[in-house]
Amino acid sequence: MPTSTSRLTTAQALVRFLAAQYTERDGRRHRLIAGTWGVFGHGNVAGLGQALVEYADLMPFHQGRNEQAMVHAAVGHARHLNRLSAQAVTTSIGPGATNLVTGAALATVNRLPVLLLPGDYFASHAADPLLQQLEHPVSADLSVNDTLRPVSRYFDRVTRPEALIPSALKAMRVLTDPAETGAVTLALPQDVQAEAYDWPAEFFAERVWRVRRPAPDPAELADAVHAIRAAERPLIVAGGGVHHSEAEQALAALVDATGIPVAATQAGKGSLRHDHPADLGGIGHTGTAVADGLARAADLVIGVGTRLTDFTTASGTLFQHPDVRFLNLNVTAFDAHKLAARPLVCDARAGLTALAEALAGHRVDPSYETEYRAGKERWDTVVAGAYRADDEDAVPTQTQVLGALDAVVGETDVVINAAGSLPGDLHKLWRARSPRQYHLEYGYSCMGYEIPAALGVQQAAPGTRVWALVGDGTFLMNPTEVVTAVQENLPVKLVLVQNHGYASIGGLSEAVGAEGFGTAYRHRAADGTFTGAPLPVDLAATAAGLGLRVLRAKTVRELREALAAARDASAPTCVYVETDPAGTAPAPEAWWDVPVAEVSGREAPARARAAYERARADRRPYL
C-alpha cells in the first residue's frame, strides 16, 4: 500500500522531524530538541530560517549573538536536564560555522548532547565558489565544516534531501546514547536546504528514544563486591555520571549502608549534600585537605561516572598507597578501564543499587569513619575562615565573595562557573545543597561559558535562580549573550568579579617560572614594560550598556546588599565587585603537571624546574 507523503523542503522536513522527537527514562518523557538557537546568514536564512518561521508553533527559536555562545547555552540546558533534553544550533557557512568548533569540543569532552546545523556549500556546485566557501585544491567536497568532524560524536553532510532520513535518525541515536553522546553535526548545503522532496509521513511521526540504564554484568559485579569487601580504606570518587544518571539517592543509600566516604570531581560535586557525614568535598589538585589525604592512603578507589582527568588524579601522583587498586563504575567502557581498573560497565544508578544489595551487612571499620569525619570537621573550619569577613567595610577577597553568595543562595539555586581562579576556590569551598546547584564546566575549562550557559539553564528551569560567576577575563571574552537575556527577559544573576587580569594563569605563570608575563591588565610603557596602573576599563558600564541592571559593590557590606537585591530581581541583573587580590583561598593540596623549562638563563624557571622535578618523582603508573 503506498505511503502518504508531504512535499516540503529539506529544512522544513528537518524542523518537523525534530519537533516530534522525545526521550524517555524511568517512564518520564522529555522533548528531545527543546528549541533552536540561531544567527542567520546567507548559508541558512533561506533554508532553516524560513523553515523555523514556517513551523514557529512547533519549534521555539532563540536569537543568539555569538555562535560559540549559542552552543554553550545549549550545553548548559542539556546538562541541567541530565542529558534528557537538548537544543539545536544553526549558523551560516563560513565564520558562523567555524565559531561552533569550541562549543562542540566542550560538549563532546563533557559528554553532553547538542545538535549543530551549520550551512554549507552548494551540493550541486552550481555556485562555486560561493561567498565564504573554502576552496581546496584536491578535495572539492571539503568545507570549513570538516573542522567539526574531530569534535563531533556524529557528523554527516546531507547532500541530497532523501539522505536526511537515515542521517537524522542516526543523529538522534547518538544524542540519546548515554555512552556515545556529545556534539552531533549535520552540515546542510544551502541548495539542499531549500530543495523540495516528497517525504514519507512516517518520518514526522512521534518517535520516543528510550535512554537505557544498562545493568552490571554479573561477573563484573561479583569482582567489584569482592574488591570492596577486601578493602580497608575504600574511597568513592563521584563524577558527572552520578548526576547524568540521577543516581544521587542510590549513592547516598550505598554510602549510608557501608560508610564508604565520597570525594567529588568538579562535575560530580553535589552528588552528596555538603553536610552529609561522608561527603569530603572536592578531590585532586583543587580538592580539600581531607579528600586528598584519604586519597593518598586509599587502598581501593571507586570511580563512579568519572573520566579521571589529570586534575582528579593530580597528574598520577595522588593515589600513593603501595597496593592501591581501582574500580571504575561507568556507562562508557572507555572510561571504566582507565588506570588498569576493574571495570563495572553499567548505568550509575543501576550499578550503585546493585552494589548496595550485594554488599548488605558490609561496613568499613568504625575507626576509618571516625578519621574522615574528624577531617571533614577540620575542613569545615577552613571553609568558614575563608568565607568570614571581620571588617564589613573592607574590600572583599574572592573567597569572601563566595561566602557572601553562600549566605543568599537557596537550596535549588544554580551557581555556574567554568574558568579562571574561581573553579579552584569553588571546588574547595562551595557548600552544595542540591544535586543541580553546582554547575562547573571544567572538562574543557572554557572561558566565556558562564553567561550563555546561565541562559540555557534558565530556559531549562524557569523560576529557578541562576547565578553566573564571571571573572573579568571571561567577561571580556564573551559578554554578548547578556543581550539575549535582556531580550527574552531571562532573570539570570551575573556576579562580575574584577581583579584586573588573569588571576589563575597569573599564579600558575609565577609558579612555573614564567614570571606572570602577559597575565595582568596593565598599561604598556614606551620601553615595552608594563606599568603598575590598571587599565581604566569600566566593565560595569559595559554590562549596563548591554541592558543589564547593574549593582556596584565596593565593600563586603555593599556586596551582601547587592546580592540580596539581585536574588529577588525579576530581570537580568549584574552585581559588580572589585576584589582585594590578597590570597585567602587554601593552597592546593595536590600537584598538577605543567612542564617547566628544562634550561633557562633566568633564575625563576630554574627554581621552578627544581620544584617540578621533586613533584614529578611521585608519579606512578597504576597497573
Coordinates of C-alpha atoms in Angstrom, one line a residue, residues 12-503:
Q12 CA 11.1 22.2 6.7
A13 CA 11.2 18.5 6.9
L14 CA 14.1 18.6 9.4
V15 CA 12.3 21.1 11.7
R16 CA 9.1 19.0 11.7
F17 CA 11.1 15.8 12.4
L18 CA 13.0 17.4 15.3
A19 CA 9.7 18.7 16.8
A20 CA 8.4 15.1 17.0
Q21 CA 11.4 13.5 18.9
Y22 CA 11.2 12.6 22.5
T23 CA 13.3 10.8 25.2
E24 CA 12.0 8.6 27.9
R25 CA 13.7 7.3 31.0
D26 CA 12.1 5.8 34.1
G27 CA 8.7 6.4 32.5
R28 CA 9.2 10.2 32.2
R29 CA 9.1 11.8 28.8
H30 CA 11.1 14.8 27.6
R31 CA 11.1 16.7 24.4
L32 CA 14.5 15.8 22.8
I33 CA 15.1 19.1 20.9
A34 CA 13.5 21.7 23.1
G35 CA 14.4 24.7 20.9
T36 CA 16.8 26.1 18.3
W37 CA 19.4 28.8 18.7
G38 CA 20.4 30.7 15.6
V39 CA 22.4 33.5 14.0
F40 CA 21.3 33.8 10.3
G41 CA 23.5 34.5 7.3
H42 CA 23.2 33.6 3.6
G43 CA 24.0 29.9 4.4
N44 CA 20.9 29.3 6.5
V45 CA 18.5 32.2 6.3
A46 CA 16.5 31.0 3.3
G47 CA 16.6 27.3 4.3
L48 CA 16.4 26.7 8.1
G49 CA 15.5 30.4 8.7
Q50 CA 12.4 30.0 6.5
A51 CA 11.5 26.6 8.0
L52 CA 11.7 28.0 11.5
V53 CA 9.2 30.7 10.5
E54 CA 7.0 28.1 8.8
Y55 CA 6.9 26.0 12.0
A56 CA 7.3 28.6 14.7
D57 CA 4.4 26.9 16.6
L58 CA 6.4 23.6 16.7
M59 CA 10.0 24.7 17.3
P60 CA 10.8 27.6 19.8
F61 CA 13.6 29.9 18.4
H62 CA 16.2 31.8 20.4
Q63 CA 18.2 34.6 18.8
G64 CA 21.9 34.4 19.7
R65 CA 24.7 36.9 19.3
N66 CA 27.7 34.7 19.1
E67 CA 27.8 31.1 17.6
Q68 CA 30.1 29.7 20.2
A69 CA 27.9 31.1 22.9
M70 CA 24.8 29.6 21.4
V71 CA 26.4 26.1 21.8
H72 CA 27.3 26.9 25.4
A73 CA 23.7 27.9 26.1
A74 CA 22.5 24.6 24.6
V75 CA 25.1 22.6 26.6
G76 CA 24.0 24.3 29.9
H77 CA 20.4 23.4 29.1
A78 CA 21.3 19.8 28.4
R79 CA 23.4 19.4 31.5
H80 CA 20.8 20.8 33.8
L81 CA 18.2 18.3 32.4
N82 CA 20.6 15.4 32.8
R83 CA 21.1 14.9 29.1
L84 CA 17.4 14.0 28.5
S85 CA 16.7 17.2 26.5
A86 CA 18.9 19.1 24.1
Q87 CA 18.8 22.1 21.9
A88 CA 19.9 22.7 18.3
V89 CA 22.1 25.5 16.9
T90 CA 22.0 26.8 13.4
T91 CA 24.6 29.0 11.7
S92 CA 25.6 30.2 8.3
I93 CA 28.5 28.9 6.2
G94 CA 31.9 30.5 6.9
P95 CA 32.8 32.1 10.3
G96 CA 29.5 31.3 11.7
A97 CA 30.2 27.6 11.2
T98 CA 33.8 27.7 12.4
N99 CA 32.7 29.6 15.5
L100 CA 30.9 26.4 16.5
V101 CA 34.1 24.4 17.0
T102 CA 35.0 25.5 20.5
G103 CA 31.4 24.9 21.8
A104 CA 31.3 21.5 20.0
A105 CA 34.6 20.4 21.7
L106 CA 33.3 21.5 25.1
A107 CA 30.1 19.4 24.5
T108 CA 31.9 16.3 23.4
V109 CA 34.7 16.5 26.1
N110 CA 31.9 16.7 28.7
R111 CA 29.7 14.1 27.0
L112 CA 26.8 16.5 26.7
P113 CA 24.3 16.5 23.7
V114 CA 23.9 19.4 21.3
L115 CA 22.8 19.3 17.7
L116 CA 24.7 21.6 15.3
L117 CA 23.2 22.6 12.0
P118 CA 25.7 24.7 10.0
G119 CA 25.1 25.8 6.4
D120 CA 27.4 24.5 3.8
Y121 CA 28.4 24.9 0.1
F122 CA 26.1 24.2 -2.8
A123 CA 25.9 20.4 -3.2
S124 CA 25.3 20.9 -6.9
H125 CA 28.4 23.2 -7.1
A126 CA 26.2 25.5 -9.3
A127 CA 27.6 28.5 -7.5
D128 CA 31.2 27.6 -6.9
P129 CA 33.0 29.1 -5.1
L130 CA 30.3 31.0 -3.3
L131 CA 30.7 33.7 -0.7
Q132 CA 32.8 32.3 2.3
Q133 CA 33.4 29.0 0.7
L134 CA 36.8 27.4 1.5
E135 CA 38.4 26.0 -1.7
H136 CA 40.8 23.1 -1.5
P137 CA 42.9 22.2 -4.5
V138 CA 42.4 18.4 -4.3
S139 CA 39.2 18.0 -2.4
A140 CA 36.1 19.6 -3.9
D141 CA 33.8 18.2 -1.2
L142 CA 35.7 19.7 1.8
S143 CA 34.4 22.7 3.6
V144 CA 35.1 24.6 6.9
N145 CA 32.5 22.3 8.5
D146 CA 35.0 19.5 8.3
T147 CA 36.7 21.2 11.3
L148 CA 33.8 19.9 13.3
R149 CA 34.5 16.2 12.5
P150 CA 37.1 15.5 15.2
V151 CA 34.9 17.3 17.9
S152 CA 31.6 15.6 16.9
R153 CA 30.4 12.3 18.0
Y154 CA 28.5 12.0 14.7
F155 CA 29.0 14.0 11.5
D156 CA 27.2 14.0 8.2
R157 CA 26.9 16.3 5.2
V158 CA 23.4 16.0 3.8
T159 CA 24.0 16.3 0.1
R160 CA 20.5 15.1 -1.1
P161 CA 17.1 15.6 0.5
E162 CA 16.4 11.9 0.9
A163 CA 19.8 11.4 2.7
L164 CA 18.3 13.4 5.6
I165 CA 16.1 10.4 6.7
P166 CA 18.9 8.0 7.7
S167 CA 21.2 10.8 8.8
A168 CA 18.6 12.4 11.1
L169 CA 17.8 9.0 12.7
K170 CA 21.5 8.3 13.4
A171 CA 21.9 11.8 14.8
M172 CA 19.1 11.2 17.3
R173 CA 20.5 7.8 18.3
V174 CA 23.9 9.4 19.2
L175 CA 22.3 12.3 21.1
T176 CA 20.3 9.9 23.3
D177 CA 23.0 7.3 23.9
P178 CA 24.5 7.8 27.4
A179 CA 27.8 6.2 26.3
E180 CA 28.2 8.0 23.0
T181 CA 26.6 11.4 23.3
G182 CA 28.2 14.7 22.6
A183 CA 28.1 17.2 19.7
V184 CA 26.3 16.0 16.6
T185 CA 26.7 17.8 13.4
L186 CA 24.5 17.8 10.3
A187 CA 26.1 20.1 7.7
L188 CA 23.4 21.4 5.4
P189 CA 24.3 22.5 1.9
Q190 CA 22.3 25.7 1.2
D191 CA 20.7 24.4 -2.1
V192 CA 19.7 21.2 -0.4
Q193 CA 18.1 23.1 2.5
A194 CA 15.7 24.8 0.0
E195 CA 15.1 21.8 -2.3
A196 CA 11.6 20.1 -2.1
Y197 CA 11.0 16.4 -1.7
D198 CA 8.1 14.1 -1.1
W199 CA 8.7 13.0 2.4
P200 CA 7.1 9.8 3.9
A201 CA 4.6 10.6 6.6
E202 CA 6.3 8.2 8.9
F203 CA 9.3 10.5 9.1
F204 CA 7.2 13.0 11.0
A205 CA 5.5 10.6 13.4
E206 CA 6.2 11.0 17.1
R207 CA 9.3 8.9 18.0
V208 CA 10.5 8.1 21.5
W209 CA 14.1 7.3 22.2
R210 CA 14.4 5.4 25.4
V211 CA 17.6 6.2 27.4
R212 CA 18.9 3.0 28.6
R213 CA 20.0 2.0 32.1
P214 CA 22.3 -0.9 31.3
A215 CA 22.7 -3.3 34.3
P216 CA 26.1 -4.5 35.5
D217 CA 27.4 -7.8 34.2
P218 CA 27.1 -10.4 37.0
A219 CA 30.8 -11.4 36.8
E220 CA 32.0 -7.8 36.9
L221 CA 29.6 -7.1 39.8
A222 CA 31.0 -10.1 41.7
D223 CA 34.6 -8.9 41.2
A224 CA 33.6 -5.4 42.4
V225 CA 31.9 -6.7 45.5
H226 CA 34.9 -8.9 46.3
A227 CA 37.3 -5.9 45.9
I228 CA 35.2 -3.6 48.2
R229 CA 34.8 -6.3 50.9
A230 CA 38.6 -6.8 50.8
A231 CA 39.4 -3.1 51.1
E232 CA 40.3 -1.5 54.4
R233 CA 40.3 2.1 53.2
P234 CA 38.0 2.4 50.2
L235 CA 37.2 5.8 48.7
I236 CA 34.5 6.7 46.2
V237 CA 35.3 9.4 43.6
A238 CA 31.9 10.7 42.3
G239 CA 31.9 12.2 38.8
G240 CA 29.4 13.8 36.5
G241 CA 27.9 10.5 35.6
V242 CA 26.3 10.4 39.0
H243 CA 24.2 13.5 38.1
H244 CA 23.6 12.4 34.5
S245 CA 22.1 9.1 35.7
E246 CA 20.2 10.8 38.5
A247 CA 22.0 8.4 40.9
E248 CA 22.4 10.7 43.9
Q249 CA 19.9 8.8 46.1
A250 CA 21.5 5.5 45.1
L251 CA 24.9 6.8 46.0
A252 CA 23.6 8.1 49.4
A253 CA 22.0 4.7 50.1
L254 CA 25.2 2.9 49.4
V255 CA 27.3 5.3 51.5
D256 CA 24.8 5.2 54.4
A257 CA 24.9 1.4 54.4
T258 CA 28.7 0.9 54.0
G259 CA 30.2 4.1 55.5
I260 CA 32.5 4.5 52.4
P261 CA 33.4 8.2 52.1
V262 CA 32.9 10.2 48.9
A263 CA 35.1 12.8 47.2
A264 CA 33.9 14.6 44.1
T265 CA 35.3 15.8 40.8
Q266 CA 34.2 19.2 39.5
A267 CA 31.4 17.6 37.5
G268 CA 30.4 15.3 40.4
K269 CA 30.3 17.9 43.2
G270 CA 26.9 17.9 44.8
S271 CA 26.4 14.1 44.4
L272 CA 26.1 14.2 48.2
R273 CA 24.9 17.3 50.1
H274 CA 27.8 19.1 51.7
D275 CA 26.6 18.3 55.2
H276 CA 26.4 14.6 54.6
P277 CA 28.8 13.0 57.1
A278 CA 30.6 11.1 54.3
D279 CA 30.9 14.0 51.9
L280 CA 34.6 15.1 51.7
G281 CA 34.2 17.8 49.1
G282 CA 36.4 18.1 46.0
I283 CA 39.3 15.8 45.1
G284 CA 42.6 16.4 43.3
H285 CA 44.6 19.5 42.5
T286 CA 41.7 21.7 43.6
G287 CA 40.5 19.3 46.3
T288 CA 40.1 19.5 50.0
A289 CA 42.7 18.5 52.6
V290 CA 40.5 15.7 53.9
A291 CA 39.7 14.3 50.5
D292 CA 43.3 14.4 49.2
G293 CA 44.6 13.0 52.4
L294 CA 42.3 10.0 52.3
A295 CA 43.0 9.6 48.6
R296 CA 46.8 9.2 49.3
A297 CA 46.1 6.4 51.8
A298 CA 43.2 4.7 49.9
D299 CA 43.7 1.0 49.0
L300 CA 40.7 1.0 46.7
V301 CA 39.5 3.9 44.7
I302 CA 36.0 3.5 43.3
G303 CA 35.3 5.8 40.4
V304 CA 31.6 6.4 39.7
G305 CA 30.9 8.2 36.4
T306 CA 34.3 10.0 36.2
R307 CA 36.8 10.4 33.4
L308 CA 39.7 10.5 35.9
T309 CA 41.4 13.5 34.4
D310 CA 44.8 14.9 35.5
F311 CA 43.1 17.4 37.9
T312 CA 41.4 14.5 39.7
T313 CA 44.5 12.2 39.8
A314 CA 46.9 15.0 40.5
S315 CA 48.6 14.0 37.2
G316 CA 49.1 10.5 38.5
T317 CA 50.6 11.5 41.9
L318 CA 47.6 11.4 44.2
F319 CA 46.9 7.8 45.0
Q320 CA 50.0 6.7 46.9
H321 CA 49.0 3.5 48.8
P322 CA 51.6 0.9 47.7
D323 CA 48.8 -1.6 46.9
V324 CA 46.1 0.8 45.6
R325 CA 43.7 -0.7 43.1
F326 CA 40.9 0.9 41.1
L327 CA 37.3 0.0 40.4
N328 CA 35.5 2.1 37.8
L329 CA 31.7 2.1 37.5
N330 CA 31.0 3.8 34.2
V331 CA 28.4 3.6 31.4
T332 CA 31.3 4.0 29.0
A333 CA 33.8 1.1 28.7
F334 CA 36.4 3.6 27.6
D335 CA 36.4 5.3 31.0
A336 CA 35.7 2.1 33.0
H337 CA 39.1 0.6 32.0
K338 CA 41.2 3.7 32.9
L339 CA 44.1 3.2 35.5
A340 CA 44.0 -0.5 34.8
A341 CA 40.8 -0.7 36.9
R342 CA 38.4 -3.5 37.4
P343 CA 35.6 -2.3 35.1
L344 CA 31.9 -2.2 36.1
V345 CA 30.3 -1.1 32.8
C346 CA 26.8 0.0 33.6
D347 CA 24.5 2.9 34.4
A348 CA 25.5 4.6 37.6
R349 CA 22.2 4.3 39.3
A350 CA 21.8 0.6 38.3
G351 CA 25.4 -0.2 39.4
L352 CA 25.2 1.6 42.7
T353 CA 21.9 -0.1 43.5
A354 CA 23.3 -3.5 42.7
L355 CA 26.4 -2.8 44.8
A356 CA 24.3 -1.8 47.8
E357 CA 22.2 -5.0 47.5
A358 CA 25.3 -7.2 47.1
L359 CA 27.2 -5.5 50.0
A360 CA 24.4 -5.9 52.5
G361 CA 25.8 -6.1 56.0
H362 CA 29.3 -4.8 55.0
R363 CA 30.6 -1.7 56.6
V364 CA 34.0 0.0 56.9
D365 CA 35.9 -0.1 60.2
P366 CA 34.5 2.4 62.6
S367 CA 37.9 3.9 63.1
Y368 CA 38.0 4.8 59.4
E369 CA 34.7 6.7 59.7
T370 CA 35.9 8.5 62.8
E371 CA 39.1 9.5 60.9
Y372 CA 37.4 11.0 57.9
R373 CA 34.6 12.7 59.9
A374 CA 37.2 14.4 62.0
G375 CA 38.9 15.5 58.8
K376 CA 35.7 16.9 57.5
E377 CA 35.1 18.9 60.6
R378 CA 38.6 20.4 60.3
W379 CA 38.0 21.4 56.7
D380 CA 34.6 22.9 57.6
T381 CA 36.5 25.2 59.9
V382 CA 38.9 26.2 57.0
V383 CA 35.8 27.0 54.8
A384 CA 34.3 29.2 57.5
G385 CA 37.6 31.0 57.9
A386 CA 37.9 31.7 54.1
Y387 CA 34.3 33.0 54.0
R388 CA 34.5 35.1 57.1
A389 CA 34.8 38.9 56.7
D390 CA 35.7 40.5 60.0
D391 CA 35.5 44.0 58.5
E392 CA 32.2 44.6 56.7
D393 CA 33.5 47.9 55.3
A394 CA 36.6 46.4 53.7
V395 CA 37.1 45.5 50.0
P396 CA 36.2 41.7 49.8
T397 CA 38.5 39.0 48.8
Q398 CA 37.4 36.4 46.2
T399 CA 36.6 33.8 48.9
Q400 CA 34.6 36.4 50.8
V401 CA 32.6 37.0 47.6
L402 CA 31.8 33.3 47.7
G403 CA 30.9 33.5 51.4
A404 CA 28.5 36.4 50.7
L405 CA 26.9 34.4 47.9
D406 CA 26.7 31.3 50.1
A407 CA 24.6 33.3 52.5
V408 CA 22.0 34.3 50.0
V409 CA 21.6 31.3 47.6
G410 CA 18.6 29.0 48.1
E411 CA 18.5 25.2 48.1
T412 CA 17.6 24.9 44.5
D413 CA 19.6 27.9 43.1
V414 CA 22.2 27.1 40.4
V415 CA 25.7 28.5 40.5
I416 CA 27.6 28.4 37.2
N417 CA 31.3 28.8 36.5
A418 CA 33.9 27.5 34.2
A419 CA 37.4 29.0 34.1
G420 CA 40.0 31.1 36.0
S421 CA 40.7 31.1 39.7
L422 CA 37.1 30.7 40.7
P423 CA 36.8 27.0 39.9
G424 CA 39.6 26.1 42.3
D425 CA 38.0 28.1 45.1
L426 CA 34.6 26.7 44.4
H427 CA 35.7 23.1 44.3
K428 CA 37.4 23.5 47.7
L429 CA 34.9 25.7 49.4
W430 CA 31.4 25.7 47.9
R431 CA 28.7 24.0 50.1
A432 CA 26.5 22.3 47.5
R433 CA 22.9 22.0 48.8
S434 CA 21.3 20.1 46.0
P435 CA 22.4 17.9 43.0
R436 CA 21.9 20.6 40.4
Q437 CA 23.2 23.6 42.4
Y438 CA 27.0 23.3 41.5
H439 CA 27.4 23.7 37.7
L440 CA 31.1 23.8 36.8
E441 CA 32.2 23.3 33.3
Y442 CA 35.8 22.0 33.9
G443 CA 36.2 19.3 31.3
Y444 CA 37.1 21.9 28.8
S445 CA 37.5 24.9 31.2
C446 CA 36.2 27.3 28.6
M447 CA 36.3 31.0 29.3
G448 CA 33.1 32.5 28.1
Y449 CA 30.9 29.6 29.0
E450 CA 29.2 31.0 32.1
I451 CA 26.8 33.7 30.8
P452 CA 25.3 31.7 27.9
A453 CA 25.1 28.5 30.0
A454 CA 23.1 30.5 32.5
L455 CA 20.6 31.3 29.8
G456 CA 20.3 27.6 28.9
V457 CA 19.8 26.6 32.5
Q458 CA 17.2 29.4 33.0
Q459 CA 15.3 28.1 29.9
A460 CA 15.5 24.5 31.2
A461 CA 14.3 25.5 34.7
P462 CA 12.1 28.6 34.6
G463 CA 11.6 30.0 38.1
T464 CA 15.0 28.8 39.3
R465 CA 17.5 31.4 40.4
V466 CA 20.6 31.1 38.2
W467 CA 23.9 32.7 39.2
A468 CA 26.7 33.1 36.7
L469 CA 30.1 33.8 38.4
V470 CA 32.3 35.6 35.9
G471 CA 35.8 36.9 36.2
D472 CA 36.9 40.0 34.2
G473 CA 38.8 37.8 31.7
T474 CA 35.8 35.7 30.9
F475 CA 33.5 38.7 30.7
L476 CA 35.8 40.3 28.1
M477 CA 35.8 37.1 26.1
N478 CA 32.1 36.6 25.7
P479 CA 29.6 39.2 27.2
T480 CA 27.3 39.3 24.2
E481 CA 24.6 36.9 25.4
V482 CA 23.5 39.2 28.1
V483 CA 21.7 41.0 25.3
T484 CA 19.7 37.8 24.7
A485 CA 19.0 37.6 28.4
V486 CA 17.5 41.1 28.2
Q487 CA 15.6 40.3 25.0
E488 CA 14.0 37.2 26.4
N489 CA 13.8 38.5 30.0
L490 CA 15.7 35.6 31.4
P491 CA 16.4 36.8 35.0
V492 CA 19.9 35.4 35.3
K493 CA 22.1 36.9 38.1
L494 CA 25.6 37.8 36.9
V495 CA 28.3 38.2 39.6
L496 CA 31.1 40.0 37.8
V497 CA 34.4 39.8 39.8
Q498 CA 37.1 42.3 38.7
N499 CA 40.7 41.6 39.6
H500 CA 42.3 43.3 36.7
G501 CA 43.9 40.3 35.0
Y502 CA 44.1 36.6 34.5
A503 CA 44.5 35.7 38.2

